[in-house]
């Protein structure tokens, strides 16, 4: 694989790092912003979820904007918004300013969540596309870990500690902003803009001289219609089944419960009577497992395929959550046992639905409709994420662990059925070959 392509993908994946960081950093600030802004429990819930509402808006806007202005430009705008959000939230002295800054951060997360994987998929050679787009998931996971660590390191820096925690994001935001000046635009977008010469140059650098002309020709064939793509084209009989796969996979990635653990692990452990001083250890164990098994997925995704990973992952997640539910049911939910099943669940998620969703959703749509199709699928993802985040603490309180985790185990099982039955394998083919095959 060309190191140039890797470098470009790493740059775009910084968007994923900021996505991970920004969604996770808030957890460490909660205990300090709540008294500072005088928030009730409900107020805190709304303040924390303000980011998610921004994400929904960001990902909806990015579909059209990515087509109109290009993937790279809009990603640069996202980097700038991350910067504004970091500084704004860190310096805020009133709740409205804080919430607005977090919504701006959400806009940036939404934009990055669609454009980073899409841009990588459009620039990557078919053979390594799975691995390269998974870099984005690896970056999300690293971003989450960085947030947990910097929160931990900064907690004793006095009354402004939460401000420093939020300000950390300035570093990666600046890095993304400036490094984007050195990467080319997506060749697929360039062809759509009739800038074929530039596109060919990019393809020569990414795919090599021999393949470049053929790829350019293939891309051109898929972009014959000169009019701007409309959202309603997603409902055409040939495209609709693809849209469904994108939307349903995106929803499943969230409602199979990953963020009940990522956001609420301390709450789960507190509920079974674990003291707070092992919280850091648990966080490290969860983050480390997430990281390790994302790498495992990257090693295998282009060899065994996306579908195989999704299937094994869904089986594993079902087993782990059922085990967890059983522990509660039998009154055996002790710290160590719960942690073992949670880590098992995280490992299976990280090796499957974590990376594969981003890979598949950026591969299945035709060139002409990728941006809009992904936008619809990922709006569904963020709505589902918001829903699970709001509903989980209520479920855990009202239904207890046995029922709550059994519900999520059941959803994993349904996901397994759906993947086996409806999800196409996308490994190894160029986006244009896939387009021909999937539009049939
Ligand atoms: C999901 C996030 C999740 C993260 C955890 C991502 O693929 O979209 O919701 O927090 O993985 O690693």
Coordinates of C-alpha atoms and ligand atoms in Angstrom, one line a residue:
X1 CA 0.0 0.0 0.0
X2 CA 1.3 3.5 -0.8
X3 CA 2.4 5.5 2.2
X4 CA 0.9 8.5 0.6
X5 CA -2.6 7.0 0.8
X6 CA -2.0 6.0 4.4
X7 CA -0.9 9.6 5.3
X8 CA -4.0 11.0 3.6
X9 CA -6.2 8.6 5.5
X10 CA -4.6 9.3 8.8
X11 CA -5.2 13.0 8.3
X12 CA -8.9 12.5 7.5
X13 CA -9.1 10.1 10.5
X14 CA -8.2 13.0 12.8
X15 CA -11.8 13.9 12.2
X16 CA -12.7 10.6 13.9
X17 CA -10.3 11.4 16.8
X18 CA -12.0 14.7 17.4
X19 CA -15.4 12.9 17.2
X20 CA -14.3 10.4 19.9
X21 CA -12.8 13.0 22.1
X22 CA -15.7 15.4 22.0
X23 CA -18.3 12.8 22.7
X24 CA -16.3 11.4 25.7
X25 CA -14.7 14.5 27.3
X26 CA -18.0 15.7 28.8
X27 CA -18.1 12.7 31.2
X28 CA -15.1 14.0 33.2
X29 CA -16.5 17.5 33.5
X30 CA -20.0 16.6 34.7
X31 CA -19.2 16.8 38.5
X32 CA -17.8 20.3 38.1
X33 CA -20.1 21.9 35.5
X34 CA -23.2 20.8 37.4
X35 CA -22.5 22.9 40.5
X36 CA -20.9 25.7 38.5
X37 CA -23.9 26.3 36.3
X38 CA -26.4 25.2 39.1
X39 CA -27.9 22.4 37.0
X40 CA -30.6 20.0 38.1
X41 CA -30.3 16.3 37.0
X42 CA -32.7 17.0 34.1
X43 CA -30.8 20.2 33.2
X44 CA -27.6 18.2 33.2
X45 CA -29.1 15.6 30.9
X46 CA -30.1 18.2 28.4
X47 CA -26.7 20.0 28.7
X48 CA -24.9 16.7 28.0
X49 CA -27.1 15.7 25.1
X50 CA -26.9 19.2 23.5
X51 CA -23.9 17.8 21.6
X52 CA -25.9 15.0 20.1
X53 CA -28.5 17.4 18.8
X54 CA -25.7 19.3 17.1
X55 CA -24.5 16.0 15.6
X56 CA -27.9 15.4 14.0
X57 CA -27.9 18.9 12.5
X58 CA -24.3 18.6 11.4
X59 CA -24.7 15.3 9.6
X60 CA -27.9 16.5 7.9
X61 CA -26.2 19.6 6.5
X62 CA -23.0 17.8 5.5
X63 CA -24.7 15.6 2.9
X64 CA -25.5 18.5 0.6
X65 CA -22.5 20.7 1.6
X66 CA -20.1 17.8 0.9
X67 CA -21.4 17.5 -2.6
X68 CA -21.5 21.2 -3.3
X69 CA -18.2 22.4 -1.8
X70 CA -16.2 19.1 -1.7
X71 CA -15.3 16.7 1.1
X72 CA -12.1 18.4 2.0
X73 CA -13.4 22.0 2.4
X74 CA -16.3 21.0 4.6
X75 CA -14.0 18.9 6.7
X76 CA -11.8 22.0 7.1
X77 CA -14.9 23.9 8.3
X78 CA -15.5 21.1 10.8
X79 CA -12.0 21.5 12.1
X80 CA -12.6 25.2 12.6
X81 CA -15.9 24.5 14.4
X82 CA -14.1 22.0 16.8
X83 CA -11.7 24.8 17.6
X84 CA -14.5 27.3 18.2
X85 CA -16.3 24.8 20.4
X86 CA -13.3 23.9 22.5
X87 CA -12.4 27.6 23.2
X88 CA -16.1 28.6 23.6
X89 CA -17.0 25.9 26.0
X90 CA -13.8 26.2 28.0
X91 CA -14.2 30.0 28.5
X92 CA -18.0 30.1 29.0
X93 CA -19.2 31.7 32.2
X94 CA -23.0 31.3 31.5
X95 CA -25.0 28.2 30.6
X96 CA -26.3 29.5 27.2
X97 CA -22.8 30.1 26.0
X98 CA -21.7 26.7 27.2
X99 CA -24.6 24.9 25.5
X100 CA -24.2 26.9 22.2
X101 CA -20.4 26.0 22.2
X102 CA -21.3 22.3 22.8
X103 CA -23.9 22.4 20.0
X104 CA -21.2 23.8 17.7
X105 CA -19.0 21.0 18.7
X106 CA -21.9 18.6 17.9
X107 CA -22.2 20.2 14.4
X108 CA -18.5 19.4 13.9
X109 CA -18.8 15.8 15.2
X110 CA -21.7 15.3 12.8
X111 CA -19.8 16.6 9.9
X112 CA -16.7 14.7 10.7
X113 CA -18.7 11.5 11.3
X114 CA -19.8 11.5 7.7
X115 CA -17.0 13.2 5.8
X116 CA -13.9 11.4 7.3
X117 CA -15.0 7.9 6.4
X118 CA -16.5 9.0 3.1
X119 CA -13.4 10.8 2.0
X120 CA -11.1 7.9 3.0
X121 CA -13.4 5.4 1.1
X122 CA -13.3 7.6 -2.0
X123 CA -9.5 7.9 -2.0
X124 CA -8.5 4.4 -0.9
X125 CA -7.6 1.5 -3.3
X126 CA -10.2 -1.2 -3.2
X127 CA -7.8 -3.8 -1.7
X128 CA -7.2 -1.9 1.5
X129 CA -10.3 0.2 1.7
X130 CA -11.7 -1.7 4.7
X131 CA -8.6 -1.2 6.7
X132 CA -8.2 2.4 5.8
X133 CA -11.7 3.4 6.6
X134 CA -11.4 1.5 9.8
X135 CA -8.6 3.9 10.7
X136 CA -11.4 6.3 11.3
X137 CA -12.9 4.0 14.0
X138 CA -9.5 3.4 15.5
X139 CA -9.2 7.2 15.7
X140 CA -12.6 7.5 17.4
X141 CA -11.5 4.9 20.0
X142 CA -8.2 6.7 20.5
X143 CA -10.1 10.0 20.9
X144 CA -12.3 8.5 23.6
X145 CA -9.2 7.2 25.4
X146 CA -7.3 10.5 25.1
X147 CA -10.3 12.3 26.6
X148 CA -10.5 9.8 29.6
X149 CA -6.8 10.2 30.2
X150 CA -6.5 13.9 29.9
X151 CA -9.6 14.3 32.1
X152 CA -7.9 12.1 34.7
X153 CA -4.7 14.0 34.5
X154 CA -6.4 17.4 34.8
X155 CA -8.8 16.7 37.5
X156 CA -6.6 18.1 40.3
X157 CA -5.8 21.4 38.6
X158 CA -8.2 23.4 40.7
X159 CA -11.6 25.0 40.1
X160 CA -10.9 25.6 36.4
X161 CA -10.1 21.9 35.8
X162 CA -13.2 21.3 33.5
X163 CA -12.1 24.3 31.4
X164 CA -8.7 22.7 30.8
X165 CA -10.3 19.3 30.0
X166 CA -12.4 20.9 27.2
X167 CA -9.5 23.1 26.0
X168 CA -7.4 20.0 25.2
X169 CA -9.3 19.6 21.9
X170 CA -7.6 22.7 20.5
X171 CA -4.5 20.6 19.8
X172 CA -6.1 18.0 17.5
X173 CA -8.4 20.6 16.0
X174 CA -5.5 22.7 14.9
X175 CA -3.7 19.7 13.6
X176 CA -6.6 18.6 11.5
X177 CA -7.2 22.2 10.2
X178 CA -3.6 22.7 9.0
X179 CA -2.9 19.2 7.7
X180 CA -6.0 19.3 5.5
X181 CA -4.2 21.9 3.4
X182 CA -1.8 19.2 2.3
X183 CA -4.2 16.5 1.1
X184 CA -5.9 16.4 -2.3
X185 CA -9.7 16.5 -2.9
X186 CA -11.5 13.2 -3.4
X187 CA -11.1 12.0 -7.0
X188 CA -14.7 10.9 -7.1
X189 CA -15.9 14.4 -6.2
X190 CA -13.5 16.0 -8.6
X191 CA -14.9 13.9 -11.5
X192 CA -18.4 15.0 -10.4
X193 CA -17.2 18.6 -10.8
X194 CA -15.8 17.9 -14.2
X195 CA -12.2 18.4 -13.0
X196 CA -10.9 15.2 -14.5
X197 CA -7.4 16.2 -15.0
X198 CA -6.9 16.9 -11.3
X199 CA -8.8 13.7 -10.5
X200 CA -6.4 11.7 -12.7
X201 CA -3.4 13.2 -11.0
X202 CA -4.8 12.2 -7.6
X203 CA -5.6 8.7 -8.9
X204 CA -2.1 8.3 -10.3
X205 CA -0.7 9.1 -6.8
X206 CA -3.2 6.8 -4.9
X207 CA -3.8 3.9 -7.3
X208 CA -0.7 4.0 -9.5
X209 CA -0.3 4.8 -13.1
X210 CA -1.7 1.6 -14.6
X211 CA -4.9 1.6 -12.7
X212 CA -5.6 5.3 -12.7
X213 CA -6.9 5.7 -16.2
X214 CA -9.2 2.7 -15.9
X215 CA -10.6 4.0 -12.5
X216 CA -11.1 7.4 -14.0
X217 CA -13.1 5.9 -16.8
X218 CA -15.2 3.8 -14.4
X219 CA -15.9 6.7 -12.2
X220 CA -16.9 8.8 -15.2
X221 CA -19.4 6.1 -16.2
X222 CA -21.1 6.3 -12.9
X223 CA -21.4 10.1 -13.0
X224 CA -23.0 10.7 -16.4
X225 CA -26.0 12.7 -15.1
X226 CA -24.9 16.4 -15.0
X227 CA -27.7 17.5 -12.7
X228 CA -27.2 17.7 -8.9
X229 CA -28.4 14.6 -7.2
X230 CA -31.6 15.0 -5.2
X231 CA -32.5 13.2 -2.0
X232 CA -35.6 11.7 -3.6
X233 CA -33.4 9.7 -5.9
X234 CA -32.6 7.6 -2.9
X235 CA -36.1 6.3 -3.1
X236 CA -35.7 4.9 -6.6
X237 CA -36.5 1.2 -6.7
X238 CA -32.9 0.3 -7.4
X239 CA -31.5 2.5 -4.7
X240 CA -34.0 2.1 -1.9
X241 CA -32.8 -1.4 -0.8
X242 CA -29.3 0.1 -0.4
X243 CA -30.7 3.0 1.6
X244 CA -32.4 0.6 3.9
X245 CA -29.2 -1.3 4.5
X246 CA -27.4 1.9 5.4
X247 CA -30.1 3.2 7.7
X248 CA -30.8 -0.1 9.5
X249 CA -27.1 -0.9 10.1
X250 CA -26.6 2.6 11.4
X251 CA -29.5 2.2 13.8
X252 CA -28.3 -1.2 14.9
X253 CA -24.8 0.0 15.6
X254 CA -26.4 2.2 18.3
X255 CA -29.3 0.2 19.6
X256 CA -27.2 -2.8 20.3
X257 CA -26.1 -0.7 23.2
X258 CA -22.4 0.2 22.9
X259 CA -22.9 3.6 24.4
X260 CA -24.7 2.3 27.4
X261 CA -21.2 1.0 28.4
X262 CA -19.1 3.8 26.8
X263 CA -21.1 6.6 28.5
X264 CA -22.5 4.8 31.6
X265 CA -20.0 2.2 32.8
X266 CA -19.4 4.2 36.1
X267 CA -23.1 4.3 36.7
X268 CA -23.4 0.5 36.0
X269 CA -20.7 -0.2 38.5
X270 CA -22.0 2.2 41.1
X271 CA -25.4 0.6 40.9
X272 CA -24.0 -2.8 41.8
X273 CA -22.2 -1.2 44.8
X274 CA -18.7 -0.8 43.4
X275 CA -16.8 2.1 44.9
X276 CA -15.6 4.9 42.7
X277 CA -11.9 4.3 43.2
X278 CA -11.7 1.5 40.6
X279 CA -13.4 3.7 38.0
X280 CA -10.2 4.6 36.4
X281 CA -9.1 1.0 36.1
X282 CA -12.4 0.0 34.6
X283 CA -12.2 2.9 32.1
X284 CA -8.7 1.9 31.1
X285 CA -9.7 -1.8 30.7
X286 CA -12.8 -0.8 28.6
X287 CA -10.8 1.7 26.4
X288 CA -7.8 -0.7 26.0
X289 CA -10.1 -3.6 25.0
X290 CA -11.9 -1.3 22.5
X291 CA -8.6 -0.3 21.0
X292 CA -7.0 -3.7 20.8
X293 CA -10.0 -5.3 19.1
X294 CA -10.4 -2.5 16.7
X295 CA -6.9 -3.3 15.5
X296 CA -7.9 -7.0 15.3
X297 CA -10.8 -6.0 13.0
X298 CA -8.4 -3.9 10.8
X299 CA -6.1 -6.9 10.3
X300 CA -9.0 -9.1 9.1
X301 CA -11.6 -6.8 7.5
X302 CA -10.1 -6.9 3.9
X303 CA -9.4 -10.6 4.1
X304 CA -12.4 -12.2 5.7
X305 CA -14.8 -9.5 4.7
X306 CA -17.2 -7.1 6.5
X307 CA -20.0 -9.5 6.7
X308 CA -18.1 -12.3 8.5
X309 CA -16.9 -9.8 11.1
X310 CA -20.5 -8.5 11.6
X311 CA -21.9 -12.0 12.0
X312 CA -19.3 -13.2 14.5
X313 CA -19.5 -9.9 16.3
X314 CA -23.3 -10.1 16.7
X315 CA -23.1 -13.6 18.0
X316 CA -20.5 -12.7 20.5
X317 CA -22.3 -9.5 21.6
X318 CA -25.6 -11.5 22.1
X319 CA -23.8 -14.1 24.2
X320 CA -22.0 -11.6 26.3
X321 CA -25.1 -9.5 27.0
X322 CA -27.2 -12.6 27.8
X323 CA -24.5 -13.6 30.2
X324 CA -24.6 -10.2 31.8
X325 CA -28.3 -10.3 32.1
X326 CA -28.1 -13.8 33.7
X327 CA -25.6 -12.5 36.3
X328 CA -28.1 -9.9 37.4
X329 CA -30.9 -12.5 37.3
X330 CA -29.0 -14.9 39.6
X331 CA -28.0 -12.1 41.9
X332 CA -24.3 -12.7 41.0
X333 CA -23.6 -9.3 39.5
X334 CA -20.3 -8.6 41.2
X335 CA -17.7 -6.1 40.0
X336 CA -15.3 -8.6 38.5
X337 CA -17.9 -10.8 36.8
X338 CA -19.8 -7.8 35.4
X339 CA -16.5 -6.4 34.1
X340 CA -15.5 -9.6 32.4
X341 CA -18.8 -9.8 30.4
X342 CA -18.7 -6.1 29.6
X343 CA -15.1 -6.5 28.3
X344 CA -16.2 -9.4 26.2
X345 CA -19.1 -7.4 24.8
X346 CA -16.8 -4.5 24.0
X347 CA -14.2 -6.8 22.3
X348 CA -16.9 -8.2 20.0
X349 CA -18.3 -4.8 19.2
X350 CA -14.8 -3.4 18.5
X351 CA -14.0 -6.3 16.2
X352 CA -17.3 -6.0 14.3
X353 CA -20.0 -3.3 14.3
X354 CA -17.7 -0.6 15.5
X355 CA -15.5 -0.3 12.3
X356 CA -17.7 -2.3 9.8
X357 CA -20.6 0.2 10.0
X358 CA -18.5 3.1 8.9
X359 CA -16.8 1.0 6.2
X360 CA -20.0 -0.5 4.7
X361 CA -22.0 2.8 4.9
X362 CA -19.3 4.6 2.9
X363 CA -19.1 1.8 0.3
X364 CA -22.7 0.8 -0.6
X365 CA -24.1 4.0 -2.1
X366 CA -23.5 4.9 -5.7
X367 CA -21.0 7.7 -6.4
X368 CA -23.7 10.1 -7.4
X369 CA -25.7 9.6 -4.2
X370 CA -23.0 8.7 -1.6
X371 CA -23.0 12.0 0.2
X372 CA -26.8 12.2 0.5
X373 CA -27.3 8.5 1.2
X374 CA -24.7 8.5 4.0
X375 CA -26.3 11.6 5.4
X376 CA -29.7 10.0 5.8
X377 CA -28.1 6.8 7.2
X378 CA -26.0 8.7 9.7
X379 CA -28.8 11.0 10.8
X380 CA -30.5 7.8 11.8
X381 CA -27.4 6.8 13.7
X382 CA -27.3 10.0 15.7
X383 CA -31.0 10.0 16.4
X384 CA -30.6 6.4 17.7
X385 CA -27.5 7.4 19.7
X386 CA -29.5 10.2 21.3
X387 CA -32.4 8.0 22.1
X388 CA -30.3 5.2 23.7
X389 CA -28.4 7.8 25.7
X390 CA -31.6 9.3 27.1
X391 CA -33.4 6.0 27.7
X392 CA -30.7 3.8 29.2
X393 CA -30.4 5.3 32.7
X394 CA -34.2 5.3 33.0
X395 CA -34.3 1.6 31.9
X396 CA -31.6 0.6 34.3
X397 CA -33.4 2.3 37.1
X398 CA -36.9 1.0 36.2
X399 CA -36.2 -2.5 34.8
X400 CA -32.9 -3.5 36.6
X401 CA -29.9 -5.0 34.8
X402 CA -31.4 -8.4 34.1
X403 CA -34.2 -7.1 31.9
X404 CA -32.2 -4.2 30.5
X405 CA -29.3 -6.2 29.2
X406 CA -31.6 -9.0 27.9
X407 CA -33.4 -6.4 25.8
X408 CA -30.1 -5.3 24.3
X409 CA -29.1 -9.0 23.8
X410 CA -32.3 -9.6 21.9
X411 CA -31.6 -6.6 19.7
X412 CA -28.1 -8.0 18.9
X413 CA -29.8 -11.3 17.8
X414 CA -32.1 -9.4 15.5
X415 CA -29.1 -7.6 14.1
X416 CA -27.5 -10.9 13.4
X417 CA -30.5 -12.1 11.5
X418 CA -30.6 -8.8 9.5
X419 CA -26.9 -9.0 8.5
X420 CA -27.1 -12.6 7.4
X421 CA -30.2 -12.0 5.3
X422 CA -29.8 -8.5 3.9
X423 CA -26.2 -7.1 4.0
X424 CA -24.1 -7.5 0.9
X425 CA -20.3 -8.3 1.1
X426 CA -18.3 -5.3 -0.2
X427 CA -14.7 -6.4 0.2
X428 CA -12.1 -6.2 -2.5
X429 CA -14.2 -4.4 -5.2
X430 CA -13.8 -0.8 -6.4
X431 CA -16.7 1.5 -5.5
X432 CA -17.7 1.5 -9.2
X433 CA -17.8 -2.4 -9.4
X434 CA -19.9 -2.3 -6.2
X435 CA -22.2 0.3 -7.7
X436 CA -22.9 -1.9 -10.8
X437 CA -23.5 -4.9 -8.6
X438 CA -25.7 -3.3 -6.0
X439 CA -27.9 -1.2 -8.3
X440 CA -29.1 -4.4 -10.1
Ligands
LIG1 C1 -19.8 4.5 17.5 C2 -19.9 5.3 18.8 C3 -19.2 4.6 19.9 C4 -17.8 4.2 19.5 C5 -17.1 3.4 20.6 C6 -18.4 4.2 17.2 O1 -18.3 3.4 16.0 O2 -20.5 5.1 16.5 O3 -21.2 5.6 19.1 O4 -19.1 5.4 21.0 O5 -17.8 3.5 18.3 O6 -15.9 2.9 20.2

